[in-house]
CSV table of C-alpha atoms in Angstrom, one decimal:
chain,number,residue,atom,x,y,z
A,19,MET,CA,-20.3,1.9,-20.9
A,20,THR,CA,-20.0,-2.0,-20.0
A,21,ILE,CA,-16.6,-2.8,-19.3
A,22,ALA,CA,-17.2,-6.6,-18.9
A,23,ALA,CA,-17.7,-6.4,-23.1
A,24,GLN,CA,-14.2,-5.2,-23.5
A,25,ASP,CA,-11.6,-7.8,-23.6
A,26,ARG,CA,-9.0,-5.3,-23.2
A,27,PRO,CA,-10.0,-2.0,-21.5
A,28,ARG,CA,-7.9,1.1,-22.2
A,29,ILE,CA,-6.3,1.7,-18.8
A,30,GLY,CA,-5.2,5.1,-17.2
A,31,TRP,CA,-3.1,5.0,-14.0
A,32,ILE,CA,-2.3,8.0,-11.7
A,33,GLY,CA,0.6,7.8,-9.4
A,34,VAL,CA,3.7,5.6,-10.2
A,35,GLY,CA,5.3,5.7,-6.9
A,36,ARG,CA,7.1,2.3,-5.6
A,37,MET,CA,3.8,0.3,-5.5
A,38,GLY,CA,2.1,2.0,-8.4
A,39,PHE,CA,5.0,1.5,-11.0
A,40,GLN,CA,5.3,-2.4,-10.2
A,41,LEU,CA,1.2,-2.8,-10.7
A,42,VAL,CA,1.6,-0.8,-14.1
A,43,ALA,CA,4.1,-3.0,-14.8
A,44,ARG,CA,2.2,-6.1,-14.2
A,45,LEU,CA,-0.7,-4.6,-16.2
A,46,LEU,CA,2.0,-3.8,-19.3
A,47,ASP,CA,3.3,-7.5,-19.0
A,48,ALA,CA,-0.3,-8.8,-19.1
A,49,GLY,CA,-0.7,-6.7,-22.7
A,50,HIS,CA,-3.1,-3.9,-21.5
A,51,ASP,CA,-2.8,-0.7,-23.1
A,52,VAL,CA,-1.8,1.8,-20.2
A,53,ALA,CA,-1.2,5.6,-19.7
A,54,VAL,CA,0.0,6.8,-16.9
A,55,TYR,CA,0.7,10.1,-14.9
A,56,ASN,CA,3.0,10.8,-12.1
A,57,LYS,CA,3.6,14.6,-10.6
A,58,GLY,CA,7.2,13.7,-10.9
A,59,ARG,CA,7.3,12.9,-14.8
A,60,ALA,CA,10.6,10.9,-14.5
A,61,LYS,CA,9.5,8.3,-12.4
A,62,ALA,CA,7.1,7.5,-15.3
A,63,GLU,CA,9.5,7.4,-18.0
A,64,PRO,CA,10.7,3.7,-17.6
A,65,LEU,CA,7.6,2.7,-18.0
A,66,ALA,CA,7.0,4.0,-21.5
A,67,GLU,CA,10.1,1.7,-22.4
A,68,ARG,CA,7.8,-0.9,-21.5
A,69,GLY,CA,5.1,0.5,-23.5
A,70,ALA,CA,3.5,2.8,-21.7
A,71,THR,CA,2.0,6.2,-22.7
A,72,ILE,CA,2.9,9.3,-20.3
A,73,ALA,CA,0.3,11.9,-20.0
A,74,ASP,CA,1.2,15.6,-18.8
A,75,ARG,CA,-1.9,15.8,-16.5
A,76,PRO,CA,-4.8,13.5,-15.0
A,77,VAL,CA,-7.4,14.8,-17.2
A,78,GLU,CA,-5.8,13.7,-20.0
A,79,LEU,CA,-6.9,10.0,-18.9
A,80,ALA,CA,-10.3,11.1,-18.9
A,81,ASP,CA,-11.4,9.2,-22.2
A,82,ARG,CA,-9.9,5.8,-20.7
A,83,ASP,CA,-12.4,3.0,-19.9
A,84,VAL,CA,-10.8,2.2,-16.3
A,85,VAL,CA,-8.6,4.7,-14.5
A,86,PHE,CA,-6.6,3.6,-11.5
A,87,SER,CA,-5.3,6.0,-8.8
A,88,MET,CA,-2.9,5.5,-6.1
A,89,VAL,CA,-1.6,8.5,-4.3
A,90,THR,CA,-0.2,9.2,-0.9
A,91,ALA,CA,-2.8,11.3,0.9
A,92,SER,CA,-6.5,12.7,1.1
A,93,ALA,CA,-5.1,16.2,-0.5
A,94,ALA,CA,-3.5,14.3,-3.5
A,95,LEU,CA,-6.4,12.3,-4.3
A,96,GLU,CA,-8.6,15.5,-4.4
A,97,ALA,CA,-6.2,17.3,-6.7
A,98,VAL,CA,-6.0,14.7,-9.2
A,99,THR,CA,-9.6,14.0,-9.4
A,100,THR,CA,-11.6,16.9,-8.9
A,101,GLY,CA,-8.8,19.6,-8.6
A,102,PRO,CA,-7.9,21.8,-11.7
A,103,GLY,CA,-6.7,19.2,-14.6
A,104,GLY,CA,-8.0,16.0,-12.5
A,105,VAL,CA,-9.5,13.4,-14.3
A,106,LEU,CA,-12.9,14.2,-13.6
A,107,THR,CA,-12.7,17.7,-14.9
A,108,SER,CA,-12.7,17.2,-18.4
A,109,PRO,CA,-15.7,18.8,-20.4
A,110,ASP,CA,-15.5,16.3,-23.4
A,111,ALA,CA,-14.9,12.7,-21.4
A,112,THR,CA,-15.2,10.6,-18.2
A,113,PRO,CA,-13.7,7.3,-17.3
A,114,GLY,CA,-16.1,4.9,-17.3
A,115,VAL,CA,-14.9,3.2,-13.9
A,116,LEU,CA,-12.4,5.1,-11.5
A,117,ILE,CA,-10.5,2.7,-9.2
A,118,ASP,CA,-8.8,4.3,-6.2
A,119,CYS,CA,-6.3,2.5,-4.7
A,120,SER,CA,-4.8,4.7,-2.1
A,121,THR,CA,-5.1,4.9,1.8
A,122,VAL,CA,-7.4,7.6,2.6
A,123,SER,CA,-10.3,8.5,5.2
A,124,ALA,CA,-13.8,7.1,3.9
A,125,GLN,CA,-15.0,10.6,4.3
A,126,LEU,CA,-12.7,11.6,1.4
A,127,SER,CA,-13.4,8.7,-0.5
A,128,ALA,CA,-17.4,9.1,-0.3
A,129,LEU,CA,-16.5,12.8,-1.6
A,130,ILE,CA,-14.8,11.4,-4.5
A,131,ARG,CA,-17.5,8.7,-5.0
A,132,ASN,CA,-19.8,11.4,-5.3
A,133,ALA,CA,-18.3,13.8,-7.6
A,134,ALA,CA,-17.5,10.6,-10.0
A,135,ALA,CA,-21.3,9.7,-10.0
A,136,LYS,CA,-22.2,13.3,-11.0
A,137,ARG,CA,-19.9,12.8,-13.9
A,138,GLY,CA,-21.7,9.2,-14.8
A,139,THR,CA,-18.3,7.6,-13.6
A,140,ASP,CA,-18.6,4.4,-11.5
A,141,PHE,CA,-16.2,4.4,-8.6
A,142,LEU,CA,-14.4,1.5,-6.5
A,143,ALA,CA,-12.5,1.7,-3.5
A,144,ALA,CA,-9.7,-0.8,-4.2
A,145,THR,CA,-7.3,-1.2,-1.4
A,146,VAL,CA,-4.1,-3.5,-1.3
A,147,SER,CA,-2.0,-5.4,1.1
A,148,GLY,CA,1.8,-5.6,-0.1
A,149,ASN,CA,4.8,-3.6,-1.3
A,150,PRO,CA,6.6,-3.7,-4.2
A,151,LYS,CA,8.6,-6.9,-3.5
A,152,VAL,CA,5.0,-8.9,-2.7
A,153,ILE,CA,3.8,-7.2,-6.2
A,154,ILE,CA,7.1,-8.9,-8.1
A,155,ALA,CA,6.2,-12.1,-6.4
A,156,GLY,CA,2.6,-12.1,-7.2
A,157,LYS,CA,1.4,-12.1,-3.7
A,158,LEU,CA,-0.4,-8.6,-3.4
A,159,THR,CA,-4.3,-8.9,-2.1
A,160,VAL,CA,-6.9,-6.6,-3.0
A,161,ALA,CA,-9.8,-5.4,-0.8
A,162,VAL,CA,-12.5,-3.9,-3.2
A,163,SER,CA,-15.8,-2.0,-2.0
A,164,GLY,CA,-18.7,-0.5,-4.5
A,165,SER,CA,-21.2,-1.7,-6.7
A,166,PRO,CA,-21.2,-5.6,-7.2
A,167,GLU,CA,-22.0,-5.0,-10.5
A,168,VAL,CA,-19.1,-2.7,-11.7
A,169,PHE,CA,-16.8,-4.9,-9.3
A,170,GLY,CA,-18.0,-8.0,-11.3
A,171,GLN,CA,-16.8,-6.0,-14.7
A,172,VAL,CA,-13.6,-5.2,-13.4
A,173,GLU,CA,-12.5,-8.2,-11.4
A,174,PRO,CA,-10.6,-9.6,-14.1
A,175,LEU,CA,-8.7,-6.9,-14.4
A,176,LEU,CA,-7.9,-6.3,-10.9
A,177,ALA,CA,-6.8,-10.2,-10.7
A,178,VAL,CA,-3.8,-9.3,-12.8
A,179,LEU,CA,-2.6,-7.1,-9.7
A,180,GLY,CA,-2.0,-10.1,-7.5
A,181,ARG,CA,-3.0,-13.3,-6.2
A,182,ARG,CA,-6.4,-12.5,-4.4
A,183,VAL,CA,-9.4,-10.1,-4.9
A,184,THR,CA,-11.9,-9.8,-2.3
A,185,SER,CA,-15.3,-7.7,-2.4
A,186,VAL,CA,-15.8,-6.8,1.2
A,187,GLY,CA,-19.3,-4.6,0.7
A,188,GLU,CA,-20.5,-1.6,-0.8
A,189,GLY,CA,-19.7,2.0,-0.3
A,190,GLU,CA,-16.1,2.8,1.6
A,191,ALA,CA,-15.7,-0.9,3.4
A,192,ALA,CA,-12.5,-1.3,2.1
A,193,ARG,CA,-11.1,2.0,3.4
A,194,LEU,CA,-11.8,0.7,6.8
A,195,VAL,CA,-10.0,-2.6,5.7
A,196,LYS,CA,-7.2,-1.1,4.9
A,197,ILE,CA,-6.9,1.4,7.7
A,198,ALA,CA,-7.8,-1.8,10.3
A,199,HIS,CA,-4.8,-3.6,8.1
A,200,ASN,CA,-2.0,-1.0,8.4
A,201,VAL,CA,-2.7,-0.6,12.2
A,202,PHE,CA,-2.0,-4.2,12.7
A,203,LEU,CA,0.8,-4.0,10.5
A,204,GLY,CA,2.3,-1.4,13.3
A,205,VAL,CA,1.1,-3.1,16.4
A,206,VAL,CA,2.7,-6.2,14.8
A,207,THR,CA,6.0,-4.7,14.0
A,208,GLN,CA,6.6,-3.2,17.0
A,209,SER,CA,5.7,-6.4,19.2
A,210,LEU,CA,8.2,-7.9,16.8
A,211,ALA,CA,10.4,-5.4,17.6
A,212,GLU,CA,10.2,-5.7,21.3
A,213,ILE,CA,10.5,-9.5,21.9
A,214,THR,CA,13.3,-9.7,19.3
A,215,ILE,CA,15.3,-7.2,21.6
A,216,LEU,CA,14.1,-9.2,24.6
A,217,ALA,CA,15.7,-12.0,22.9
A,218,GLU,CA,18.9,-10.3,21.9
A,219,LYS,CA,19.5,-8.7,25.3
A,220,GLY,CA,19.2,-12.2,26.8
A,221,GLY,CA,21.8,-13.5,24.7
A,222,VAL,CA,20.2,-15.0,21.7
A,223,SER,CA,21.2,-13.5,18.1
A,224,ARG,CA,18.3,-12.0,16.2
A,225,ALA,CA,18.9,-14.2,13.1
A,226,ALA,CA,18.6,-17.6,15.3
A,227,PHE,CA,15.6,-16.0,17.3
A,228,LEU,CA,13.8,-15.1,14.2
A,229,GLU,CA,14.6,-18.4,12.6
A,230,PHE,CA,12.6,-20.4,15.3
A,231,LEU,CA,9.6,-17.6,15.4
A,232,ASN,CA,9.2,-17.7,11.6
A,233,ASP,CA,9.4,-21.7,11.7
A,234,SER,CA,6.9,-21.9,14.7
A,235,VAL,CA,3.1,-21.7,14.3
A,236,MET,CA,3.6,-18.0,15.7
A,237,GLY,CA,5.4,-16.9,12.5
A,238,SER,CA,3.6,-15.6,9.2
A,239,THR,CA,4.5,-14.5,5.8
A,240,PHE,CA,4.9,-10.8,7.2
A,241,THR,CA,7.4,-11.6,10.1
A,242,ARG,CA,9.4,-14.1,7.8
A,243,TYR,CA,9.6,-11.1,5.4
A,244,LYS,CA,10.8,-8.6,7.6
A,245,SER,CA,13.3,-10.5,9.2
A,246,PRO,CA,16.2,-9.5,6.9
A,247,ALA,CA,15.7,-6.2,7.7
A,248,LEU,CA,15.7,-6.7,11.4
A,249,VAL,CA,18.6,-9.0,11.2
A,250,ASN,CA,20.6,-7.0,8.8
A,251,LEU,CA,19.3,-3.7,9.9
A,252,ASP,CA,18.7,-2.7,6.0
A,253,PHE,CA,15.9,-0.3,6.4
A,254,LYS,CA,15.6,0.4,2.6
A,255,PRO,CA,12.0,2.1,2.6
A,256,THR,CA,9.1,-0.2,1.6
A,257,PHE,CA,6.6,1.9,4.0
A,258,THR,CA,7.8,5.1,6.0
A,259,MET,CA,7.5,5.7,9.3
A,260,PRO,CA,5.3,9.0,8.6
A,261,LEU,CA,3.1,6.9,6.3
A,262,LEU,CA,2.4,4.7,9.1
A,263,ARG,CA,1.3,7.7,11.2
A,264,LYS,CA,-1.1,8.9,9.0
A,265,ASP,CA,-2.7,5.5,9.0
A,266,PHE,CA,-2.5,5.0,12.8
A,267,ASP,CA,-4.3,8.7,12.6
A,268,LEU,CA,-7.2,7.4,10.3
A,269,GLY,CA,-7.4,4.1,12.4
A,270,LEU,CA,-7.7,5.8,15.8
A,271,SER,CA,-10.3,8.4,14.5
A,272,ALA,CA,-12.2,5.6,13.1
A,273,ALA,CA,-12.2,3.7,16.2
A,274,ARG,CA,-13.4,7.2,18.0
A,275,GLU,CA,-16.0,7.7,15.4
A,276,LEU,CA,-17.3,3.8,16.1
A,277,GLU,CA,-16.6,3.8,20.0
A,278,VAL,CA,-14.2,1.0,19.5
A,279,PRO,CA,-11.5,1.3,22.5
A,280,MET,CA,-7.8,0.4,20.9
A,281,PRO,CA,-5.4,0.8,23.7
A,282,LEU,CA,-2.6,-0.8,22.1
A,283,ALA,CA,-3.0,0.7,18.9
A,284,ALA,CA,-2.9,4.2,20.5
A,285,ALA,CA,0.0,3.1,22.5
A,286,THR,CA,2.1,2.0,19.4
A,287,ALA,CA,1.0,5.2,17.7
A,288,GLN,CA,3.0,7.1,20.3
A,289,LEU,CA,5.9,5.0,19.6
A,290,VAL,CA,5.6,5.7,16.0
A,291,THR,CA,5.7,9.2,16.9
A,292,GLY,CA,8.5,9.1,19.0
A,293,ALA,CA,10.5,7.5,16.6
A,294,ILE,CA,9.6,9.8,13.9
A,295,GLY,CA,10.7,12.3,16.3
A,296,ALA,CA,14.1,10.7,16.8
A,297,GLY,CA,14.6,11.3,13.0
A,298,HIS,CA,13.4,7.9,11.6
A,299,LEU,CA,11.7,9.9,8.7
A,300,GLU,CA,13.0,8.1,5.4
A,301,GLU,CA,13.6,4.7,6.8
A,302,ASP,CA,11.4,1.6,6.5
A,303,PHE,CA,9.1,1.7,9.5
A,304,ALA,CA,10.9,-1.8,10.7
A,305,SER,CA,13.5,0.8,12.2
A,306,LEU,CA,11.3,0.8,15.0
A,307,ILE,CA,13.5,-1.9,16.4
A,308,LEU,CA,16.3,0.7,16.4
A,309,GLU,CA,14.4,3.0,19.0
A,310,GLN,CA,13.2,-0.1,20.7
A,311,ALA,CA,16.7,-1.2,21.1
A,312,ARG,CA,18.1,2.4,22.5
A,313,ASN,CA,15.2,2.6,24.7
A,314,SER,CA,16.6,-1.2,26.1
A,315,GLY,CA,20.1,0.4,26.7
A,316,ILE,CA,21.6,-1.6,23.9
A,317,THR,CA,23.4,-0.8,20.3
A,318,LEU,CA,22.2,-3.0,17.3
A,319,GLU,CA,24.9,-4.1,14.8
A,320,PRO,CA,24.3,-5.9,11.4
A,321,GLN,CA,24.6,-9.6,11.6
A,322,ASN,CA,25.4,-9.6,7.6
A,323,VAL,CA,24.2,-13.1,7.4
A,324,PRO,CA,21.6,-14.6,4.6
A,325,VAL,CA,18.0,-14.9,5.6
A,326,ASP,CA,15.3,-15.7,3.5
A,327,ASP,CA,12.6,-13.4,3.1
A,328,GLY,CA,10.1,-16.1,1.7
A,329,LEU,CA,9.2,-14.2,-1.1
A,330,SER,CA,11.7,-15.6,-3.7
A,331,PRO,CA,10.0,-17.1,-6.6
A,332,GLN,CA,11.0,-20.5,-5.5
A,333,ALA,CA,9.4,-20.1,-2.0
């Protein structure tokens, strides 16, 4: 099937957690026909009110032109694709293209790619940078690897998800791009926590320090976005510490395989593990600042001041 020949391909989506929900919402708002599956049906039901069809099993999406998957780990991806009732197990139908947006190893991705090829389904790895608020602001970015021809067919569809879609090569290249991205995410956040606590222990408020930093050449979209959490200690999760540790494990494993020394990443991975051991399981990973403060002999209090996160519509 040539996806490019269809103005409105029928879409299936597997996994509507915090990220998947918002991405499906964008597709629905753009007028696409979307059927969704989620392991916990209740999370998918609000999407039905917005026009989505809810499937009870991934295999029910096998007749869709394009199926996206966005799950939390390798075992979950195997389960929804090649496991019992998986989208690649129907005797009667197979998706035209399977696009996986999960953060998994290149090895597992290659296995799913091969399984899809045996069914006649094209496979793209399409990893993303962002979180639910970034998606709502239209600032998600996507890195895609696989057949350039297939990428060309679905690029307009991927463009609905955010502001930039980049082809990074063939095969599993997008997996390495996302893993490297998330390792950097953790290292930057730990570094940001360290310098913020240094400033605070020296008598500078977190709000003032981060306002200065964000307006300097060292500031970034990310440091500005995380500033409200660091200032007001609001750790409503966008990405949890256990998920970050999983990505450090993947990154350090890739580094060993490719013989790339990553001493900063290795040290940060240990700090993330320590934070998990201290009980930071459900909070956002910005709670690294709490452990940094504890190790520095100070106790943080919310500063309760408005802080611009840079993602408001007018920003």
